Amino acid sequence: MTVPSLAEGEWEELDPMSRWLIASRFSVLLMTLMSTVLGGLLAARLGSFDPPIWLLCLTGLMLAHATNNLLNDYTDSRRGIDKDNYSRNQYGVHVLEDGLLTPSELMRYIVLTGLAAIAVGAVLVGIKGGMTAGLMLAGAFFVLFYTWPLKYLGLGEPAVLLVWGPLMVGGTCYVVSGTWNNEVIWLSLLYALGPTAVLFGKHIDKLEFDADKGVRTLPVLLGERLARRCVQAMLLMQYLGCVLLVVLGHEHWILLAVLLASPFLLRQLRIFSRTKPAQRPEQFPENLWPLWFAPNAFAHTRRFTPLFLGALAVGSWL
């Protein structure tokens, strides 16, 4: 979940596209890719999959996520949140705090990326009509207001659950197929619990830092112990939700393949039952420390998500 740091002088040697990829933290957009893949899969299950429309959805959502990443860095830097922030550079180069771009240069990146996302969205609205414009406006709202004020009011974590669940997964399914249903929403939420758990973990890792800076994330409001319990509950709900869908006959029994990740789930439940170790465990990657909860939540998501998507795909084929 980290982005390699740049050695001194490497930035000047990069071409404009490489600089944009680094500035936008493009390598961390895996969550958006997986949401769009799931949305496309569910559209195919509903009997209508349009590859060009799906590719437009993927492009637009990736550009929107990149815009949010750029805007996040700009806003937090201008508000002093990212000054001396030890954790921020653990998951990507910070082009402002590292002196690689000026604020005006970063703002040009934001405007150009945002306009590209809007252009793709406008094409989809023109082709598909219906609810597509409403979905686009909802996405724009979260892109613009996630960093401030939502994240500062304890609403950032619920926003991630909605965005990477019903909005991205359900929205992609609707735009590609022209329809969606309650099962699409349910499956989208089961997937989105993973990214939300990762965000919870990140905000637990930097809880004291955020509290000192006046950033009232949900873990800051709940306290560390209750926040860790929330992550445990979210991870468990992913498995219980899948089992419930099979028991009720809504999904093929192959979805129970997610239980193959349950041994790793038990390990994560133990990790989140305790406070962070005082010192880095010997087997824990040095480049991730002092982050602890976020990398562990991400490691679980990296195991659960392929099983979840693969089982849904195989179940649909069967």
Short mmCIF file of N, CA and C in Angstrom, two decimals, residues 239 254-265 303-304 307:
data_model
loop_
_atom_site.label_atom_id
_atom_site.label_comp_id
_atom_site.label_asym_id
_atom_site.label_seq_id
_atom_site.Cartn_x
_atom_site.Cartn_y
_atom_site.Cartn_z
N TYR A 239 -17.74 -11.58 5.79
CA TYR A 239 -17.92 -13.03 5.72
C TYR A 239 -19.36 -13.42 6.06
N ILE A 254 -20.71 -21.33 -4.22
CA ILE A 254 -19.28 -21.09 -4.47
C ILE A 254 -18.81 -19.80 -3.79
N LEU A 255 -19.74 -18.92 -3.44
CA LEU A 255 -19.35 -17.68 -2.75
C LEU A 255 -18.72 -17.99 -1.40
N LEU A 256 -18.97 -19.18 -0.87
CA LEU A 256 -18.36 -19.56 0.40
C LEU A 256 -16.85 -19.73 0.27
N ALA A 257 -16.33 -19.60 -0.94
CA ALA A 257 -14.88 -19.64 -1.14
C ALA A 257 -14.18 -18.53 -0.37
N VAL A 258 -14.90 -17.45 -0.04
CA VAL A 258 -14.28 -16.38 0.74
C VAL A 258 -13.80 -16.89 2.09
N LEU A 259 -14.37 -18.00 2.56
CA LEU A 259 -13.96 -18.56 3.85
C LEU A 259 -12.54 -19.08 3.82
N LEU A 260 -11.98 -19.24 2.63
CA LEU A 260 -10.57 -19.64 2.54
C LEU A 260 -9.66 -18.58 3.15
N ALA A 261 -10.14 -17.37 3.23
CA ALA A 261 -9.34 -16.29 3.83
C ALA A 261 -9.58 -16.18 5.33
N SER A 262 -10.44 -17.02 5.90
CA SER A 262 -10.79 -16.88 7.32
C SER A 262 -9.61 -17.06 8.27
N PRO A 263 -8.62 -17.94 7.97
CA PRO A 263 -7.46 -17.99 8.89
C PRO A 263 -6.75 -16.63 8.99
N PHE A 264 -6.67 -15.93 7.87
CA PHE A 264 -6.04 -14.61 7.92
C PHE A 264 -6.95 -13.62 8.63
N LEU A 265 -8.27 -13.80 8.49
CA LEU A 265 -9.21 -12.96 9.22
C LEU A 265 -8.98 -13.09 10.72
N ARG A 303 -6.53 -10.15 0.32
CA ARG A 303 -6.84 -11.58 0.25
C ARG A 303 -8.32 -11.83 0.04
N PHE A 304 -9.16 -11.04 0.71
CA PHE A 304 -10.60 -11.27 0.61
C PHE A 304 -11.15 -10.90 -0.76
N LEU A 307 -10.95 -13.37 -3.80
CA LEU A 307 -11.83 -14.51 -3.57
C LEU A 307 -13.29 -14.12 -3.78
#
